[in-house]
Amino acid sequence: MAENEKTKETSTNSLNDERGRGAKPGKTLKDYIPYLIIFASLLLVILYLLLSGVLSQDSSSNPNLEGDVYIEPVLYSGEVPEPVLKPEFASLFLDNVPDTRRVKLLMDPMNVETEGKFESLVLDQASILYISDSVRTDYEVEYSIYEMESPEAASQVLDYYTTEKGWNTVPMQIGNVTFWLWEGYKENARRPANMEIYWDNSSNGAFLPIDRRGTYYIARSSEELMCLHGECAKDKYFIMVDIHAPMWKVNDFGDYFFTEAAAKLNALDTASTK
C-alpha cells in the first residue's frame, strides 16, 4: 500500500532567509521562479513513479483485479470430489475424520519452504486439505507426504527443519514416530479470518491465497486460525501435518491429528515385518 505522503510548504519568509544566508546581492524572488518550477516538476515525476509502482505491484499480485475493479470470488456450486490417491499414499492419510471433508491440495509446501533444495530427492508427493463440511470452517489442515529416494533423504529434509533452520524444535513422540513441532501460535502466526480456500476446477483441487487467488472458493475461515505445524521422517517418507485452528482448539486438534497420523505411520513397521 502507498504510504501517507507529506508535502512541504515553503513560506516567503523562509525564502528570504535562504537568500539572506547565501544568495548573491540583487537576486529577487522572481529570479528563483524557474528553479522552483523545475523542482516542482521533478517532485511530480517522482510522485507519479512511486504511485504507479505501488499500484502496479498490488494489481499484479491479485489476479482478481481487472483494471481497478476487484472481482469478488463466488462459492463453487459443483461437486468437490474425494481425492484419488495411489495405494501406498492412501494408507498413510487420515480418513473418516468426523465432520470433515478431504480435498486435493494443489500446493507443494516442502518445496516452497526449502526453496527447492530437496526437489531432486523427491520420487512422489501427495497433499490433502482437511476442512469442515460447512462453508464456514474453523480449521484447515494441510497434510502432505513426500516419498523420498531413501530414508536418509527423508531424514535430511527433517534436519533442515529442526537443525539447519531451527523452526521445529519441540519433539512429540508417539510410538515409533516423532513429530517435531513448530508452535507458531506462540509467535502469533495465524491464518486470517474470512480467508478463502479457492477451487481450481480444471485440476479438481484447492489452494490457499498465498501466491495466487481464484475465481471460486469452497470454504472460508470463520475466525483466525493459529498455526501448529508438525514434521517427521518415517522410513523413506517425509510427512508434514500443518494444523490451523482457533487458539482454544489448536492444541487438542493437533493432538488428535498427530496421534492419528502416527498410528498410520507406525503401521509401516508392522507391514515391513510381514
Short mmCIF file of C-alpha atoms in Angstrom, two decimals:
data_model
loop_
_atom_site.label_atom_id
_atom_site.label_comp_id
_atom_site.label_asym_id
_atom_site.label_seq_id
_atom_site.Cartn_x
_atom_site.Cartn_y
_atom_site.Cartn_z
CA MET A 1 0.00 0.00 0.00
CA ALA A 2 1.18 3.53 -0.70
CA GLU A 3 2.50 5.38 2.32
CA ASN A 4 0.97 8.65 3.51
CA GLU A 5 2.61 11.47 1.70
CA LYS A 6 3.84 14.62 3.35
CA THR A 7 4.05 17.88 1.46
CA LYS A 8 6.38 20.71 2.29
CA GLU A 9 5.13 24.27 2.25
CA THR A 10 7.77 26.96 1.79
CA SER A 11 6.87 30.42 3.03
CA THR A 12 8.10 33.69 1.61
CA ASN A 13 9.94 34.35 4.86
CA SER A 14 11.93 31.14 4.57
CA LEU A 15 12.95 32.00 1.02
CA ASN A 16 14.04 35.41 2.18
CA ASP A 17 16.05 33.79 4.97
CA GLU A 18 17.77 31.46 2.50
CA ARG A 19 18.59 34.38 0.23
CA GLY A 20 19.98 36.36 3.12
CA ARG A 21 22.28 33.46 4.11
CA GLY A 22 23.74 32.65 0.70
CA ALA A 23 22.17 34.37 -2.31
CA LYS A 24 24.06 36.83 -4.43
CA PRO A 25 23.15 40.52 -3.97
CA GLY A 26 20.47 41.77 -6.29
CA LYS A 27 18.60 38.46 -6.58
CA THR A 28 14.85 38.64 -6.02
CA LEU A 29 12.14 36.01 -5.61
CA LYS A 30 11.28 36.40 -9.28
CA ASP A 31 14.77 35.19 -10.21
CA TYR A 32 14.14 31.87 -8.43
CA ILE A 33 10.84 31.07 -10.16
CA PRO A 34 12.42 28.95 -12.97
CA TYR A 35 14.26 26.86 -10.37
CA LEU A 36 11.08 26.40 -8.35
CA ILE A 37 9.22 25.25 -11.46
CA ILE A 38 11.94 22.69 -12.24
CA PHE A 39 11.97 21.47 -8.63
CA ALA A 40 8.17 21.13 -8.55
CA SER A 41 8.19 19.25 -11.86
CA LEU A 42 10.75 16.78 -10.52
CA LEU A 43 8.64 16.21 -7.42
CA LEU A 44 5.59 15.48 -9.57
CA VAL A 45 7.54 12.99 -11.69
CA ILE A 46 8.87 11.20 -8.59
CA LEU A 47 5.39 11.13 -7.05
CA TYR A 48 3.92 9.68 -10.25
CA LEU A 49 6.57 6.96 -10.42
CA LEU A 50 6.06 5.99 -6.79
CA LEU A 51 2.28 5.78 -7.10
CA SER A 52 2.34 3.90 -10.40
CA GLY A 53 4.87 1.45 -8.99
CA VAL A 54 2.80 0.68 -5.90
CA LEU A 55 -0.43 0.30 -7.81
CA SER A 56 1.06 -1.94 -10.46
CA GLN A 57 2.60 -4.19 -7.78
CA ASP A 58 -0.74 -4.59 -5.99
CA SER A 59 -2.54 -5.27 -9.24
CA SER A 60 -0.11 -7.91 -10.45
CA SER A 61 -0.29 -9.83 -7.16
CA ASN A 62 -4.07 -10.11 -7.34
CA PRO A 63 -5.48 -11.73 -10.47
CA ASN A 64 -8.99 -10.89 -9.21
CA LEU A 65 -8.34 -7.28 -10.22
CA GLU A 66 -9.40 -6.26 -13.70
CA GLY A 67 -8.18 -2.73 -14.15
CA ASP A 68 -9.25 -1.04 -10.94
CA VAL A 69 -12.26 -3.33 -10.30
CA TYR A 70 -11.99 -6.11 -7.71
CA ILE A 71 -13.74 -9.32 -8.77
CA GLU A 72 -15.32 -10.98 -5.72
CA PRO A 73 -14.90 -14.79 -5.80
CA VAL A 74 -18.11 -16.82 -5.73
CA LEU A 75 -18.96 -20.01 -3.90
CA TYR A 76 -18.33 -23.06 -6.07
CA SER A 77 -21.61 -24.92 -6.60
CA GLY A 78 -20.28 -28.00 -8.38
CA GLU A 79 -19.13 -31.31 -6.96
CA VAL A 80 -15.93 -31.37 -4.92
CA PRO A 81 -14.62 -34.92 -5.38
CA GLU A 82 -12.74 -37.04 -2.88
CA PRO A 83 -9.01 -37.14 -3.70
CA VAL A 84 -7.77 -40.10 -5.71
CA LEU A 85 -4.56 -41.46 -4.15
CA LYS A 86 -2.07 -44.15 -5.04
CA PRO A 87 -2.43 -47.15 -2.68
CA GLU A 88 0.94 -46.54 -0.99
CA PHE A 89 -0.16 -42.99 -0.15
CA ALA A 90 -3.80 -43.72 0.63
CA SER A 91 -2.91 -45.88 3.64
CA LEU A 92 -0.90 -43.03 5.23
CA PHE A 93 -3.57 -40.32 5.14
CA LEU A 94 -6.27 -39.93 7.77
CA ASP A 95 -9.75 -40.87 6.63
CA ASN A 96 -13.18 -40.72 8.25
CA VAL A 97 -12.33 -37.65 10.34
CA PRO A 98 -15.69 -36.58 11.89
CA ASP A 99 -17.50 -33.68 10.18
CA THR A 100 -14.54 -33.19 7.85
CA ARG A 101 -14.10 -33.32 4.11
CA ARG A 102 -10.88 -34.18 2.31
CA VAL A 103 -9.86 -32.15 -0.72
CA LYS A 104 -6.87 -32.48 -3.03
CA LEU A 105 -4.39 -29.73 -2.14
CA LEU A 106 -2.69 -28.09 -5.12
CA MET A 107 0.33 -26.92 -3.18
CA ASP A 108 3.88 -28.13 -2.57
CA PRO A 109 4.72 -26.75 0.89
CA MET A 110 8.03 -28.55 1.43
CA ASN A 111 9.45 -27.45 -1.89
CA VAL A 112 8.39 -23.86 -1.25
CA GLU A 113 9.68 -23.71 2.33
CA THR A 114 13.03 -25.30 1.44
CA GLU A 115 13.34 -23.21 -1.75
CA GLY A 116 13.63 -26.35 -3.89
CA LYS A 117 16.70 -27.62 -2.07
CA PHE A 118 15.44 -31.23 -1.93
CA GLU A 119 13.30 -31.30 -5.06
CA SER A 120 15.66 -33.69 -6.86
CA LEU A 121 15.35 -36.20 -3.99
CA VAL A 122 11.53 -36.47 -4.20
CA LEU A 123 10.13 -39.50 -6.02
CA ASP A 124 6.45 -38.71 -5.50
CA GLN A 125 4.21 -36.47 -3.43
CA ALA A 126 0.57 -36.13 -2.38
CA SER A 127 -1.21 -33.44 -0.36
CA ILE A 128 -4.69 -33.33 1.14
CA LEU A 129 -6.54 -30.42 2.73
CA TYR A 130 -8.88 -31.23 5.63
CA ILE A 131 -11.67 -28.70 6.18
CA SER A 132 -15.09 -28.60 7.78
CA ASP A 133 -18.13 -29.98 5.98
CA SER A 134 -19.64 -26.49 6.15
CA VAL A 135 -18.66 -23.46 4.09
CA ARG A 136 -17.58 -21.63 7.25
CA THR A 137 -14.70 -23.73 8.55
CA ASP A 138 -12.99 -23.20 11.90
CA TYR A 139 -9.97 -25.31 10.94
CA GLU A 140 -7.88 -26.38 8.00
CA VAL A 141 -5.12 -28.97 8.00
CA GLU A 142 -2.56 -29.23 5.21
CA TYR A 143 -1.35 -32.83 5.20
CA SER A 144 1.50 -33.64 2.80
CA ILE A 145 3.51 -36.82 2.28
CA TYR A 146 6.71 -36.97 0.25
CA GLU A 147 8.22 -40.23 -0.92
CA MET A 148 11.96 -39.57 -0.92
CA GLU A 149 14.60 -41.59 -2.74
CA SER A 150 15.86 -43.06 0.56
CA PRO A 151 15.33 -42.92 4.35
CA GLU A 152 18.49 -40.82 4.53
CA ALA A 153 16.95 -38.26 2.18
CA ALA A 154 13.81 -38.06 4.35
CA SER A 155 15.95 -37.51 7.45
CA GLN A 156 17.93 -34.86 5.60
CA VAL A 157 14.77 -32.82 4.98
CA LEU A 158 13.70 -33.15 8.61
CA ASP A 159 17.15 -32.00 9.73
CA TYR A 160 16.68 -28.89 7.58
CA TYR A 161 13.54 -28.01 9.57
CA THR A 162 14.86 -28.89 13.02
CA THR A 163 18.57 -28.06 12.97
CA GLU A 164 19.52 -26.00 9.93
CA LYS A 165 16.59 -23.58 10.16
CA GLY A 166 15.62 -24.20 13.78
CA TRP A 167 11.90 -24.00 13.03
CA ASN A 168 10.62 -27.26 14.53
CA THR A 169 12.18 -27.67 17.96
CA VAL A 170 9.56 -29.41 20.14
CA PRO A 171 9.56 -33.25 19.91
CA MET A 172 6.31 -35.18 20.23
CA GLN A 173 6.91 -38.94 20.32
CA ILE A 174 4.02 -41.30 19.60
CA GLY A 175 5.03 -44.94 19.36
CA ASN A 176 7.91 -45.21 16.91
CA VAL A 177 7.14 -41.84 15.34
CA THR A 178 8.45 -38.48 16.50
CA PHE A 179 6.82 -35.34 15.18
CA TRP A 180 8.86 -32.18 15.53
CA LEU A 181 6.57 -29.25 16.19
CA TRP A 182 6.66 -25.60 15.29
CA GLU A 183 4.33 -23.89 17.76
CA GLY A 184 3.59 -20.93 15.55
CA TYR A 185 0.64 -19.79 17.66
CA LYS A 186 3.13 -18.80 20.38
CA GLU A 187 4.58 -16.34 17.85
CA ASN A 188 1.07 -15.16 16.89
CA ALA A 189 1.41 -16.89 13.50
CA ARG A 190 -2.05 -17.44 12.05
CA ARG A 191 -4.32 -17.61 9.03
CA PRO A 192 -6.69 -14.61 8.86
CA ALA A 193 -10.44 -14.74 9.42
CA ASN A 194 -12.56 -14.91 6.24
CA MET A 195 -9.67 -16.42 4.28
CA GLU A 196 -10.99 -18.06 1.12
CA ILE A 197 -10.00 -21.58 0.19
CA TYR A 198 -10.08 -21.49 -3.59
CA TRP A 199 -11.13 -24.19 -6.01
CA ASP A 200 -9.43 -24.99 -9.32
CA ASN A 201 -11.99 -26.90 -11.35
CA SER A 202 -9.53 -27.83 -14.09
CA SER A 203 -7.28 -29.64 -11.59
CA ASN A 204 -10.00 -30.81 -9.18
CA GLY A 205 -8.12 -29.33 -6.25
CA ALA A 206 -7.97 -26.49 -3.76
CA PHE A 207 -5.35 -23.92 -2.87
CA LEU A 208 -4.83 -21.14 -0.34
CA PRO A 209 -4.39 -17.44 -1.20
CA ILE A 210 -0.64 -17.47 -0.65
CA ASP A 211 0.80 -16.98 -4.14
CA ARG A 212 -2.39 -16.56 -6.14
CA ARG A 213 -6.14 -16.11 -5.92
CA GLY A 214 -9.03 -17.76 -7.66
CA THR A 215 -12.48 -17.13 -9.06
CA TYR A 216 -14.28 -19.76 -6.97
CA TYR A 217 -13.99 -20.78 -3.33
CA ILE A 218 -15.26 -23.81 -1.42
CA ALA A 219 -14.80 -22.55 2.15
CA ARG A 220 -13.92 -19.53 4.26
CA SER A 221 -12.25 -19.47 7.66
CA SER A 222 -14.79 -18.48 10.30
CA GLU A 223 -12.15 -16.87 12.53
CA GLU A 224 -8.40 -16.50 12.91
CA LEU A 225 -6.69 -19.90 12.71
CA MET A 226 -3.49 -20.28 14.72
CA CYS A 227 -0.55 -22.31 13.39
CA LEU A 228 0.78 -25.58 14.82
CA HIS A 229 2.96 -27.47 12.34
CA GLY A 230 4.45 -30.93 12.79
CA GLU A 231 7.04 -32.61 10.56
CA CYS A 232 8.54 -36.08 10.77
CA ALA A 233 10.55 -38.63 8.81
CA LYS A 234 9.49 -42.26 8.71
CA ASP A 235 11.37 -44.74 6.54
CA LYS A 236 11.60 -43.08 3.12
CA TYR A 237 8.72 -40.67 3.78
CA PHE A 238 8.83 -37.05 4.89
CA ILE A 239 5.48 -36.04 6.39
CA MET A 240 4.05 -32.58 7.06
CA VAL A 241 0.91 -32.10 9.18
CA ASP A 242 0.24 -28.37 9.38
CA ILE A 243 -2.63 -27.57 11.75
CA HIS A 244 -4.58 -24.29 11.63
CA ALA A 245 -7.33 -23.83 14.21
CA PRO A 246 -8.58 -21.26 16.76
CA MET A 247 -6.42 -20.71 19.84
CA TRP A 248 -8.85 -22.56 22.10
CA LYS A 249 -8.82 -25.57 19.78
CA VAL A 250 -5.40 -25.74 18.16
CA ASN A 251 -3.61 -27.94 20.72
CA ASP A 252 -6.41 -30.50 21.13
CA PHE A 253 -6.94 -30.61 17.38
CA GLY A 254 -3.20 -31.01 16.87
CA ASP A 255 -3.01 -33.85 19.39
CA TYR A 256 -5.79 -35.66 17.54
CA PHE A 257 -4.22 -35.31 14.10
CA PHE A 258 -0.67 -36.11 15.21
CA THR A 259 -1.85 -39.18 17.13
CA GLU A 260 -3.93 -40.49 14.23
CA ALA A 261 -1.14 -39.75 11.75
CA ALA A 262 1.38 -41.58 13.95
CA ALA A 263 -0.89 -44.62 14.03
CA LYS A 264 -0.89 -44.68 10.23
CA LEU A 265 2.89 -44.33 10.10
CA ASN A 266 3.54 -46.89 12.84
CA ALA A 267 1.66 -49.37 10.68
CA LEU A 268 4.61 -49.21 8.28
CA ASP A 269 6.66 -51.11 10.88
CA THR A 270 4.05 -53.86 11.03
CA ALA A 271 3.87 -54.10 7.25
CA SER A 272 7.66 -54.38 6.94
CA THR A 273 7.80 -57.37 9.31
CA LYS A 274 5.29 -59.42 7.37
#
